PDB file of C-alpha atoms in Angstrom:
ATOM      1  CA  UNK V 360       0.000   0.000   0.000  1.00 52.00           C
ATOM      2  CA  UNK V 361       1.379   3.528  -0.921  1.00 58.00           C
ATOM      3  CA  UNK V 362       2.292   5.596   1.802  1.00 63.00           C
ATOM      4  CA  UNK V 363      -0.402   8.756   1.976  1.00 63.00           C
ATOM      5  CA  UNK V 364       0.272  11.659   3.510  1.00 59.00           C
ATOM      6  CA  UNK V 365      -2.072  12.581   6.185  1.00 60.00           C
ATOM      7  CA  UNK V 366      -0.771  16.595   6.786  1.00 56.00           C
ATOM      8  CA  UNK V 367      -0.068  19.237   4.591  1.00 60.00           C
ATOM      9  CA  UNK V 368       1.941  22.417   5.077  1.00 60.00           C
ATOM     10  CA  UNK V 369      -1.453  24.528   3.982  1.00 66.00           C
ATOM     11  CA  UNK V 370      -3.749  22.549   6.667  1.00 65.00           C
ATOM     12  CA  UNK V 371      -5.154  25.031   9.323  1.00 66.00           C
ATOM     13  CA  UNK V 372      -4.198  24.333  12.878  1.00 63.00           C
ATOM     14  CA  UNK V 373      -4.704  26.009  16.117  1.00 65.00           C
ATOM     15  CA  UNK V 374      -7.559  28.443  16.916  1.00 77.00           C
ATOM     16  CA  UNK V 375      -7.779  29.501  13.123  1.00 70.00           C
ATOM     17  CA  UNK V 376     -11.355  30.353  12.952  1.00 74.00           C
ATOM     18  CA  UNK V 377     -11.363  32.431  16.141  1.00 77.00           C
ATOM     19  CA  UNK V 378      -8.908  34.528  14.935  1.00 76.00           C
ATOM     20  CA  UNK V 379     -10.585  35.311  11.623  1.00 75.00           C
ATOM     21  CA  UNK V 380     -13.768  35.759  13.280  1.00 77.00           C
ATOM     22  CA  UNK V 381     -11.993  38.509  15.936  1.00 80.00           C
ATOM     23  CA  UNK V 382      -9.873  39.688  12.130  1.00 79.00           C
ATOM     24  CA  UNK V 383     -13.495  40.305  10.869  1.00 76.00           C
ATOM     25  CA  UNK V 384     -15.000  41.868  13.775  1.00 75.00           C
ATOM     26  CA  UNK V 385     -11.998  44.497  14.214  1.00 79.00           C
ATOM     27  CA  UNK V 386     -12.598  45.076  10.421  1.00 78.00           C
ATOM     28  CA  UNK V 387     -15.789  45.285  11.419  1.00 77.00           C
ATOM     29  CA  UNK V 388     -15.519  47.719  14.027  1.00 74.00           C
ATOM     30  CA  UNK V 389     -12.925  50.076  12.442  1.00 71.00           C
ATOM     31  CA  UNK V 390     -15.631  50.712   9.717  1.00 75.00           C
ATOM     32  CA  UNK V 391     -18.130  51.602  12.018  1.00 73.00           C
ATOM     33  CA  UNK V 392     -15.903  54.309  13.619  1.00 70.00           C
ATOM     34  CA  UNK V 393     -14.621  55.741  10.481  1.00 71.00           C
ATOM     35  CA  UNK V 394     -18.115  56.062   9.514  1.00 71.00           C
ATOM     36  CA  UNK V 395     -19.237  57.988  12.409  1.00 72.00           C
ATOM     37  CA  UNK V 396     -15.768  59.650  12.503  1.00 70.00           C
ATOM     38  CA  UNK V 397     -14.245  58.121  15.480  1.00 72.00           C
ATOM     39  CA  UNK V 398     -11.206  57.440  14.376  1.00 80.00           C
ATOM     40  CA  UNK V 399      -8.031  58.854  15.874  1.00 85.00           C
ATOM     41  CA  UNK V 400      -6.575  60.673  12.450  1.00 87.00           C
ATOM     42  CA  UNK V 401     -10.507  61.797  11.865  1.00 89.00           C
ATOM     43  CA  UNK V 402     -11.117  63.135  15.333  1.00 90.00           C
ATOM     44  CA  UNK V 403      -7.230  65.204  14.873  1.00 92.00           C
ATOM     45  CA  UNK V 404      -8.896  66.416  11.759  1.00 93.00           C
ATOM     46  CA  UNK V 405     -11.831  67.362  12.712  1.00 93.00           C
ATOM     47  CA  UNK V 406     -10.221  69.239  15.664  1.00 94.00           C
ATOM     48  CA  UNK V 407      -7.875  71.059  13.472  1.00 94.00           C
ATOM     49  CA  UNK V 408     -10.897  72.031  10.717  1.00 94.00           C
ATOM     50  CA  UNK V 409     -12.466  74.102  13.841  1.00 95.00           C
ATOM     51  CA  UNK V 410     -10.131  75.347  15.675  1.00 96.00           C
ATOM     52  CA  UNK V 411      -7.564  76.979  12.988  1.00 96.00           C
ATOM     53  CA  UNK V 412     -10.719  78.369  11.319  1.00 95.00           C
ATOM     54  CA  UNK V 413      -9.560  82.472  10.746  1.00 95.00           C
ATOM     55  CA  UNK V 414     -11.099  84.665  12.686  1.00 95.00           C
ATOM     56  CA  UNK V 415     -11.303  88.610  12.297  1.00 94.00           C
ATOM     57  CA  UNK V 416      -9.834  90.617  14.449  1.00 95.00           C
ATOM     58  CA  UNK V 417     -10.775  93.868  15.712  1.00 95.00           C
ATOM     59  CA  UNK V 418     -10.323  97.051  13.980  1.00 93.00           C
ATOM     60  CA  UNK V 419      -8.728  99.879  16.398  1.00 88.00           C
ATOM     61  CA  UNK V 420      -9.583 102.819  14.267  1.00 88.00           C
ATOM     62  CA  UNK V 421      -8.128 105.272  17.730  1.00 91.00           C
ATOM     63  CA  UNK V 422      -5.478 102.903  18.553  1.00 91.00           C
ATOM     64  CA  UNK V 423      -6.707 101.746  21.523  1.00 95.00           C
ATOM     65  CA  UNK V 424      -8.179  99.071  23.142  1.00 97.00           C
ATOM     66  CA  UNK V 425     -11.925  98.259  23.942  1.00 97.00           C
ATOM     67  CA  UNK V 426     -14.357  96.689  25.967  1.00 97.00           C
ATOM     68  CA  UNK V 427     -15.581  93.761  23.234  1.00 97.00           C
ATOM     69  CA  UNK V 428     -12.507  93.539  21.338  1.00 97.00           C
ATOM     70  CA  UNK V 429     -10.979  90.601  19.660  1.00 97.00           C
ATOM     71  CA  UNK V 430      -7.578  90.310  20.087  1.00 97.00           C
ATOM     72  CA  UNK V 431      -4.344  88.078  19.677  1.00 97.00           C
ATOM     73  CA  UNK V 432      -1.830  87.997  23.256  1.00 97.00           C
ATOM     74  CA  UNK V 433       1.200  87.742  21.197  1.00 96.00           C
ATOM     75  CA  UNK V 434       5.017  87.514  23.072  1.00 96.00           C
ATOM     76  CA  UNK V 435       7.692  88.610  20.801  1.00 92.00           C
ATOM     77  CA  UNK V 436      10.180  86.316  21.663  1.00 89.00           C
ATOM     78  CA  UNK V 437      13.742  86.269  23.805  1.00 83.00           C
ATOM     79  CA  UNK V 438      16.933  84.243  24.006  1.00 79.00           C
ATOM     80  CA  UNK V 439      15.610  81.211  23.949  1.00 77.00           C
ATOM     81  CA  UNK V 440      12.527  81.373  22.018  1.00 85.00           C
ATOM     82  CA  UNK V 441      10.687  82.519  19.583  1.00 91.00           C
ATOM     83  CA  UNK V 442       7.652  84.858  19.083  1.00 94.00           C
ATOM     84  CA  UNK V 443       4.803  82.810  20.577  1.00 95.00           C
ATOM     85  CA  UNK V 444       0.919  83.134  21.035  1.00 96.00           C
ATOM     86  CA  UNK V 445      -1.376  82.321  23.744  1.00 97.00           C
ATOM     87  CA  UNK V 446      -3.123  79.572  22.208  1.00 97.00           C
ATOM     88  CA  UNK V 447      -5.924  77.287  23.312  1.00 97.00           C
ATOM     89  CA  UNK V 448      -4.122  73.563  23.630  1.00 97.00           C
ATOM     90  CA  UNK V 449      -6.929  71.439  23.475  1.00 96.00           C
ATOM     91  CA  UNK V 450      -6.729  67.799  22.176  1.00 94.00           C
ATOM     92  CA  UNK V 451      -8.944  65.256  21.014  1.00 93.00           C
ATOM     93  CA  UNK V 452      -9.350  64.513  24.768  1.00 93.00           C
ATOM     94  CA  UNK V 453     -11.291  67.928  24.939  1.00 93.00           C
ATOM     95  CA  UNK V 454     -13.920  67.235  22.151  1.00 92.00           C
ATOM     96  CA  UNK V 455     -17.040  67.310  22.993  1.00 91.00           C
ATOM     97  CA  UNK V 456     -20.460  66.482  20.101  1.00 84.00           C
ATOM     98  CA  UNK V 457     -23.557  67.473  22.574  1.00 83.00           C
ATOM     99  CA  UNK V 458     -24.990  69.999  22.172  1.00 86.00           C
ATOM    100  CA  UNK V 459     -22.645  71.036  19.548  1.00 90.00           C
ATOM    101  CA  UNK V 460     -19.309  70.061  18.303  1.00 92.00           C
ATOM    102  CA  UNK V 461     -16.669  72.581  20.342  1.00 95.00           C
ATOM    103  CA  UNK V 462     -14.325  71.981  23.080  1.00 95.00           C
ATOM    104  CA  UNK V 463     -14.562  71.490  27.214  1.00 94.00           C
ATOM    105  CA  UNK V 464     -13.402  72.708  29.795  1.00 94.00           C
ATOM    106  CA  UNK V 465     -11.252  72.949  31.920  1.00 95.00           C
ATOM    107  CA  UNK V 466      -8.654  73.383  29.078  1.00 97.00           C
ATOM    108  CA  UNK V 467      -5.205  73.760  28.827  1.00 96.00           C
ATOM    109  CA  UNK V 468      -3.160  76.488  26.998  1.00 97.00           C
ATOM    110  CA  UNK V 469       0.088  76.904  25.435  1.00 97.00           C
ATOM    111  CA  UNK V 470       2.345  79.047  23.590  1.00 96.00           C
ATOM    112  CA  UNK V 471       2.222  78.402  19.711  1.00 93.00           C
ATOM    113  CA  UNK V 472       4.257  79.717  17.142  1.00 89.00           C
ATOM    114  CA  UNK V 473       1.640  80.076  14.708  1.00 82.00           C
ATOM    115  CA  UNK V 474       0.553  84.220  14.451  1.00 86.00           C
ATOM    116  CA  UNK V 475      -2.467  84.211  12.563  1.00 89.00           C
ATOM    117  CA  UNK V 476      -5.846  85.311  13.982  1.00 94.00           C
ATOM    118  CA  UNK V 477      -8.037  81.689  14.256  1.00 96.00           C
ATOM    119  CA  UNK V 478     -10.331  80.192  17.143  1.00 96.00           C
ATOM    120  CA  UNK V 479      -7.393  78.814  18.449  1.00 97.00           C
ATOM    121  CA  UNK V 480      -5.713  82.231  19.153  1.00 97.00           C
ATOM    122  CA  UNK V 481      -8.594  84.662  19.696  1.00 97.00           C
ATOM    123  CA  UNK V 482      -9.758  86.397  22.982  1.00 98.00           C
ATOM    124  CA  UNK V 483     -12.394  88.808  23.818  1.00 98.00           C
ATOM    125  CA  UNK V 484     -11.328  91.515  25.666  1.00 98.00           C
ATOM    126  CA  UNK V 485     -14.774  91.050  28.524  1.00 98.00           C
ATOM    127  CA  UNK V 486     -15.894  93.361  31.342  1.00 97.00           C
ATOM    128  CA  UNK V 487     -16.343  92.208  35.123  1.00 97.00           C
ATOM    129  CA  UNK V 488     -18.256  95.425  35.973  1.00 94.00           C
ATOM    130  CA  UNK V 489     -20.353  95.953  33.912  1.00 93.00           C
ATOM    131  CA  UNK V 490     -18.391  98.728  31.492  1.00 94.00           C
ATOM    132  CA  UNK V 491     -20.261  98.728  28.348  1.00 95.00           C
ATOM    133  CA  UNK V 492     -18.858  97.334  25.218  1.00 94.00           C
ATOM    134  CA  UNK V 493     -16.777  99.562  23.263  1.00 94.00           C
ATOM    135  CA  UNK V 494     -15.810 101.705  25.957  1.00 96.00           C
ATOM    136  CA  UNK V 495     -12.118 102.120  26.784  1.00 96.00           C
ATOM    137  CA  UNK V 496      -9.537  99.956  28.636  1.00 97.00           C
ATOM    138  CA  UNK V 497      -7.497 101.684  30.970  1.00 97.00           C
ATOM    139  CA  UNK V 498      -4.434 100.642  32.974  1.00 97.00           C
ATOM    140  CA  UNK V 499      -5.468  98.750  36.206  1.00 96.00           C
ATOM    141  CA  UNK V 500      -8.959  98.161  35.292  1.00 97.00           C
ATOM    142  CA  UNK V 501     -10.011  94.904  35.776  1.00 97.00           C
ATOM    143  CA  UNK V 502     -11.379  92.954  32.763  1.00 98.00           C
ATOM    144  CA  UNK V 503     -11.776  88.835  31.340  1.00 98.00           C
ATOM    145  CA  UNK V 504     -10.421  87.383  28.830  1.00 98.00           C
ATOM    146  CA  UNK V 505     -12.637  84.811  26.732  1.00 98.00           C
ATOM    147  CA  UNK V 506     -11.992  82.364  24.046  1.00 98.00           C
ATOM    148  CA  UNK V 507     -14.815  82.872  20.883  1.00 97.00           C
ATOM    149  CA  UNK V 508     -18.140  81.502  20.685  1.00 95.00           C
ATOM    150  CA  UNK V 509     -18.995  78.380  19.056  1.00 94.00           C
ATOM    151  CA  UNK V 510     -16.572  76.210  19.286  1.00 96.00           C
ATOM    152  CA  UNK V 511     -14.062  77.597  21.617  1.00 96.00           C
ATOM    153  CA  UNK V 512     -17.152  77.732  23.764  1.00 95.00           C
ATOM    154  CA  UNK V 513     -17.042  81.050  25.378  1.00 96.00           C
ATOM    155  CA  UNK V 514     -14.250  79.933  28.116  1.00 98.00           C
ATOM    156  CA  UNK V 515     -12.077  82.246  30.519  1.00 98.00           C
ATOM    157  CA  UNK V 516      -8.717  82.784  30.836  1.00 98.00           C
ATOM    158  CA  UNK V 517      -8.175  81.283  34.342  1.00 98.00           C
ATOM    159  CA  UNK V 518      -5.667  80.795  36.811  1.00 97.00           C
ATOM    160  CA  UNK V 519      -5.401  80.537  40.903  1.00 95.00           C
ATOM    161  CA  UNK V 520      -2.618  80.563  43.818  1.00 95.00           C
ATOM    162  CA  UNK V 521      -0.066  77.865  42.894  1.00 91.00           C
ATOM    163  CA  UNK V 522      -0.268  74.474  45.190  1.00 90.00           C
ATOM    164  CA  UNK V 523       1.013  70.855  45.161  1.00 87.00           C
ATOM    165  CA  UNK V 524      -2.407  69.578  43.608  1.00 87.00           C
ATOM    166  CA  UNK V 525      -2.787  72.473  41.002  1.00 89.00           C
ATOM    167  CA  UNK V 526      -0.137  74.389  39.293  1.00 93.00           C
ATOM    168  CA  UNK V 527       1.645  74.240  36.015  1.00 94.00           C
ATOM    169  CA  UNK V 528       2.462  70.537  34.429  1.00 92.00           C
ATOM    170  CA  UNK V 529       6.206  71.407  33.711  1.00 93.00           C
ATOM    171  CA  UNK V 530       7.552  74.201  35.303  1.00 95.00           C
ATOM    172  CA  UNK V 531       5.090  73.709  38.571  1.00 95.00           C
ATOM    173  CA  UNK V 532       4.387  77.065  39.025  1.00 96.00           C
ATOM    174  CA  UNK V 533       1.137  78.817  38.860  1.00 97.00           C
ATOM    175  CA  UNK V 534      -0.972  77.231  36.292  1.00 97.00           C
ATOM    176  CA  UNK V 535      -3.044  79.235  33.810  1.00 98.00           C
ATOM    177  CA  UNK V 536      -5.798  77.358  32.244  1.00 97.00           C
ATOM    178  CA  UNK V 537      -9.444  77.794  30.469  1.00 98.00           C
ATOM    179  CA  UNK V 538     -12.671  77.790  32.399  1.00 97.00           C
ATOM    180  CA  UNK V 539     -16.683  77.713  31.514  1.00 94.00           C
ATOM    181  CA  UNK V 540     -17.284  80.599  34.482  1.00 93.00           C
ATOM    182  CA  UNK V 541     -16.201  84.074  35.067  1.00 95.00           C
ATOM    183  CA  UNK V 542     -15.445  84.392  38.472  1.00 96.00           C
ATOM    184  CA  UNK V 543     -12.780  86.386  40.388  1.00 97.00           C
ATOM    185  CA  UNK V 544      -9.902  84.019  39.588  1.00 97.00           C
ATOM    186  CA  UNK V 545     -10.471  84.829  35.760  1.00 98.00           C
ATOM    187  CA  UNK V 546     -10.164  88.829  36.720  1.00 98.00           C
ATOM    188  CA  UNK V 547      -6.795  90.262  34.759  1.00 98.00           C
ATOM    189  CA  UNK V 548      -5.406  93.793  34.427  1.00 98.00           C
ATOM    190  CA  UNK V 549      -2.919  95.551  32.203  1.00 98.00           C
ATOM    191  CA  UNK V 550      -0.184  97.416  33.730  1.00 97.00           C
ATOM    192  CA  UNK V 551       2.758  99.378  31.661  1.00 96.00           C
ATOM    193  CA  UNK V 552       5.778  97.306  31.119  1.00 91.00           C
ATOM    194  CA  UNK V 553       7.986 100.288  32.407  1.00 93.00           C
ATOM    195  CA  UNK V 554       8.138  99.861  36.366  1.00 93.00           C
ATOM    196  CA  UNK V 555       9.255 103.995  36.707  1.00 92.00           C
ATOM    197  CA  UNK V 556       6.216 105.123  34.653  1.00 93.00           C
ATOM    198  CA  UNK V 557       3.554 103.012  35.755  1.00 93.00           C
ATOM    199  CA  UNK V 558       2.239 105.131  38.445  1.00 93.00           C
ATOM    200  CA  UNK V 559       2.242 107.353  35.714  1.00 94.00           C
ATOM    201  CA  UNK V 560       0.067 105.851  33.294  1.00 94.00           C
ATOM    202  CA  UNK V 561      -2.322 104.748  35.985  1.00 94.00           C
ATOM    203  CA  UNK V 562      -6.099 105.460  34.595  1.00 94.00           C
ATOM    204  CA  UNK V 563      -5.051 106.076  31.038  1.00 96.00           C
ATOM    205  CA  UNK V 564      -6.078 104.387  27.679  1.00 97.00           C
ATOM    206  CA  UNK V 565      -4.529 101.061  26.825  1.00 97.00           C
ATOM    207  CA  UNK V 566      -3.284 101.817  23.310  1.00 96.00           C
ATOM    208  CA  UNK V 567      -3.450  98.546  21.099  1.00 95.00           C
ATOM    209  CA  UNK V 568      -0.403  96.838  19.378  1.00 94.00           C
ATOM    210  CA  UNK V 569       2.125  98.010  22.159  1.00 95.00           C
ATOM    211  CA  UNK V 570       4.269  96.132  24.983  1.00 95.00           C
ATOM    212  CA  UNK V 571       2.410  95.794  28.537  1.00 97.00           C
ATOM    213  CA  UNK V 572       2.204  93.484  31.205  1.00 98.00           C
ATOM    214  CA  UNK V 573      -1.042  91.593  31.864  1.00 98.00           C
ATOM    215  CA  UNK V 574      -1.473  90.870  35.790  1.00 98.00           C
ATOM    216  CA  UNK V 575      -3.666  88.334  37.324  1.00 98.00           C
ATOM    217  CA  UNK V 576      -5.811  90.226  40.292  1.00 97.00           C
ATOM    218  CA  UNK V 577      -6.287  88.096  42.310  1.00 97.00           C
ATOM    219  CA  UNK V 578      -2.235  86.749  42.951  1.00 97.00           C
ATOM    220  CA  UNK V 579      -0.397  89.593  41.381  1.00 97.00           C
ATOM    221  CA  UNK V 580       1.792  86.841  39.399  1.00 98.00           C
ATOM    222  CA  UNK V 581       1.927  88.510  35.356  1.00 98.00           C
ATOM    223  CA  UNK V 582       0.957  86.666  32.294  1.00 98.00           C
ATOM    224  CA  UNK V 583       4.675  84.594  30.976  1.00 97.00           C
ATOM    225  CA  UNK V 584       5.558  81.936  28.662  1.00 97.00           C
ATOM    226  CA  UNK V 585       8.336  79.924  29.372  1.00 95.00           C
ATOM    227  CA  UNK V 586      11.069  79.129  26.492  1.00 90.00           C
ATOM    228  CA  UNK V 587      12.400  76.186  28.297  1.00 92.00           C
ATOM    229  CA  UNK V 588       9.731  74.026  28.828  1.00 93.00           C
ATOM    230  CA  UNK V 589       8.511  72.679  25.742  1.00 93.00           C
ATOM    231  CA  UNK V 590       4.665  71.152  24.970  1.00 94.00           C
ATOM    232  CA  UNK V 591       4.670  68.777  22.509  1.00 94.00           C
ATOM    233  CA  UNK V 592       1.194  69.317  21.424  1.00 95.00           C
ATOM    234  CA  UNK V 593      -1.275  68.113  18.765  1.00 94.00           C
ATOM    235  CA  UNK V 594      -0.226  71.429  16.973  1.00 94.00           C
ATOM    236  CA  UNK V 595       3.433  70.572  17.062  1.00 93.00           C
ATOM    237  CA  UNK V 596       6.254  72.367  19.847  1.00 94.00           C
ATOM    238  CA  UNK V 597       4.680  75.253  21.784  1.00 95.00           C
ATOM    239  CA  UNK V 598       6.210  75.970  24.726  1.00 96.00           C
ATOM    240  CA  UNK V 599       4.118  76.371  28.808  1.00 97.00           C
ATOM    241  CA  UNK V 600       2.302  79.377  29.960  1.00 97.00           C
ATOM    242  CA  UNK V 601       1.990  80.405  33.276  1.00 97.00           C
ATOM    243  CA  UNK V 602       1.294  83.158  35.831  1.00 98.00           C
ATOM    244  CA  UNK V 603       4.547  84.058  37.034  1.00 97.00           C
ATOM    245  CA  UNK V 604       6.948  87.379  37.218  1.00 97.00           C
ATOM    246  CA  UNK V 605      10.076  86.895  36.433  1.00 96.00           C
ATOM    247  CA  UNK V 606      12.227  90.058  37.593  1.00 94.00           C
ATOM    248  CA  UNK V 607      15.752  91.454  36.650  1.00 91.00           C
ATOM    249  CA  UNK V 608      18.316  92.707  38.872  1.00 90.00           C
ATOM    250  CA  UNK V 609      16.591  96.227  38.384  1.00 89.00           C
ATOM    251  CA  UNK V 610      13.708  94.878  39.830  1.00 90.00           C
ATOM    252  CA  UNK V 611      11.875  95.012  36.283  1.00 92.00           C
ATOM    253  CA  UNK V 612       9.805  92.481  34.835  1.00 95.00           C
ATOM    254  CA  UNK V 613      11.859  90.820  31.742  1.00 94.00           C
ATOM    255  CA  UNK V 614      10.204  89.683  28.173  1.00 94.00           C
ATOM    256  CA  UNK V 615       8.726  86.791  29.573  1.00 95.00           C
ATOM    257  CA  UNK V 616       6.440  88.869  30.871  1.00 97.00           C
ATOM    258  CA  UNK V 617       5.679  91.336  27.920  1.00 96.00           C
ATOM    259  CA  UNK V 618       2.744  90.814  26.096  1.00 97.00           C
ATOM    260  CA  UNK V 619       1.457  92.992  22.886  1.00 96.00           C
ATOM    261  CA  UNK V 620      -2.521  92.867  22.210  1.00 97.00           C
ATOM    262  CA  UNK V 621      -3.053  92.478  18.750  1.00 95.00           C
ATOM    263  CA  UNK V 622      -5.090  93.650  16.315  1.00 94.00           C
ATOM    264  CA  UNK V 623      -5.848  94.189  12.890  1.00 91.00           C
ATOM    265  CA  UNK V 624      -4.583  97.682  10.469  1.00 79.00           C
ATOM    266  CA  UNK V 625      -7.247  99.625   9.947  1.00 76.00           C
ATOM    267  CA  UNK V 626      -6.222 100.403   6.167  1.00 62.00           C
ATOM    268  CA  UNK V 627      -6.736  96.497   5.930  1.00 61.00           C
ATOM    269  CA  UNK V 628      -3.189  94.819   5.639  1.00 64.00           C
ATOM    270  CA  UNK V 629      -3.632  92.611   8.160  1.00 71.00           C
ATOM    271  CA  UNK V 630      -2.047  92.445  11.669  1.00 76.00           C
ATOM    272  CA  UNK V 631      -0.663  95.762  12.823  1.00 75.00           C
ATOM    273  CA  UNK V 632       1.997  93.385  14.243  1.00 70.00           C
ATOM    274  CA  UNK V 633       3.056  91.989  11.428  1.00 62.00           C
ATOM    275  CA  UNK V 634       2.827  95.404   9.383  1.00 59.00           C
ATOM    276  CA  UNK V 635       5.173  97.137  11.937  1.00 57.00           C
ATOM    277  CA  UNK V 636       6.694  95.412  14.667  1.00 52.00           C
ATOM    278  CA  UNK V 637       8.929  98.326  15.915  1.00 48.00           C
ATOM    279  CA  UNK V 638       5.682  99.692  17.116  1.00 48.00           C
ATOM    280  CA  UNK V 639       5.212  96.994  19.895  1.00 44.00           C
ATOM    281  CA  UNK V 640       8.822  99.053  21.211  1.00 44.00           C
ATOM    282  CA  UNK V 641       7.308 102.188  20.772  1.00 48.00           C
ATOM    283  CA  UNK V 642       4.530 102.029  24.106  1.00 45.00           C
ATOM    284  CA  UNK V 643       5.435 105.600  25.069  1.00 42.00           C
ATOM    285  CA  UNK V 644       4.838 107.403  21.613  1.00 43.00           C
ATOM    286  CA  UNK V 645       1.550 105.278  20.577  1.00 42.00           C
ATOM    287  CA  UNK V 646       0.333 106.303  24.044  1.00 41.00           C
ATOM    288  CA  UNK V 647       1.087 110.237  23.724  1.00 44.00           C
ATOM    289  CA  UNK V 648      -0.581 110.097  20.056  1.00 44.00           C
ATOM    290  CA  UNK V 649      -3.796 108.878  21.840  1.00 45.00           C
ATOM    291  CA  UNK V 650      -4.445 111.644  24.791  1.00 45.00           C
ATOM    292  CA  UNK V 651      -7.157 111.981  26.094  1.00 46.00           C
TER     293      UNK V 651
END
């Protein structure tokens, strides 16, 4: 009798039909989610679509700032890094579909590289006290600052006293985040960047496009973004924000701390900023071509 051979190299062993029943149902599965857009790369998508939608900013036809305006907090940059924007660093993590597609809060912020006017970069100058919109911003007023509506949801600009359960994720000092309330922890003022003439310039108009210092009431720490600790975010490297003053041996706060509210030319060519950025060195002459 011939000798018959009772295996072949192509004869299934093992659990071979669960795994190509659990092969089909992950097929299976990932179709579902890409059809309702639940997928990873769709949902990082999705999240970029919204948030680096352009968004106008406001027109300061006296050169100063308002009550209602939409501005850009823009940091020009120092030794170690670049100029930088308060951006809202939200992640797929922060996505939200009900009511309405937008973000939650709390939520994080960082300091992005990208200056363009977008959701992601755009805050509403707010009042606390009831100062109607479109009246004038003066130096030591308190006022809120507010991410868009829609989807950046209306949130504040937030930020309390520094402890071992709350502060900043890399540097650990006072954290600075984004909020769905207004209360006194979201209260900020502007103060001039010049120490000897800020007595000075107490009470008067905030002129736009110019270097100041934006103070948190409640802890008296300033608005500063930190070039050596580095966010690796879903928007690429941005670097921390916090609510810190950083002082130099004169006692003066350095460019951490300097902040230029942006908006747009009024002749229509785009950010003031961008147009002319020796005016954001030029606080005292914008100032004295605005008196009151």
């Amino acid at each position: 009798m011939a000798h018959v051979k009772t295996y072949r190299t192509n004869v299934r062993i093992g659990n071979w039909n669960e795994d190509l029943r659990l092969e089909e149902d992950a097929k299976k599965e990932y179709l579902e989610k890409k059809k309702r857009g639940d997928l990873v790369a769709q949902k990082v998508d999705f999240l970029k679509q919204n948030i680096l939608r352009p968004v106008n900013l406001s027109v300061t036809n006296d050169g100063r700032l308002h009550f209602g305006d939409v501005v850009m907090l823009v940091n020009m940059g120092g030794e170690n890094r670049e100029c930088s924007t308060v951006s809202i660093n939200a992640d797929i993590n922060s996505l939200i579909k009900i009511p309405s597609p937008g973000i939650q809060a709390p939520c994080g912020i960082s300091a992005g590289r990208g200056i363009q006017p977008c959701t992601r970069t755009a805050f509403i100058i707010t009042s606390v006290d009831g100062s109607p919109e479109g009246s004038t911003l003066v130096y030591e007023k308190s006022f809120a600052l507010k991410t868009t509506s829609g989807f950046a949801r209306e949130l504040y600009l937030t930020s309390d006293l520094q402890s071992f359960q709350k502060c900043a994720k890399k540097s650990r000092l006072q954290e600075v985040n984004l909020v769905d309330d207004c209360s006194f922890l979201s209260w900020w003022k502007i103060v001039h960047f010049d120490p000897q003439e800020r007595l000075e310039y107490e009470g008067q108009p905030v002129p736009a496009n110019v270097k100041v210092l934006i103070i948190h009431c409640k802890t008296n720490q300033a608005l500063a973004v930190l070039g050596d600790q580095v966010l690796w975010t879903t928007y690429g490297k941005e670097h921390e924000v916090t609510a810190h003053t950083f002082l130099d041996s004169h006692k003066a706060e350095q460019d951490n701390n300097h902040w230029i509210l942006c908006t747009s030319d009024p002749a229509g060519d785009g950010l003031v900023l961008l147009r002319n950025p020796e005016s954001a060195a030029n606080n005292k002459e914008l100032t004295q071509s605005n008196p009151d």
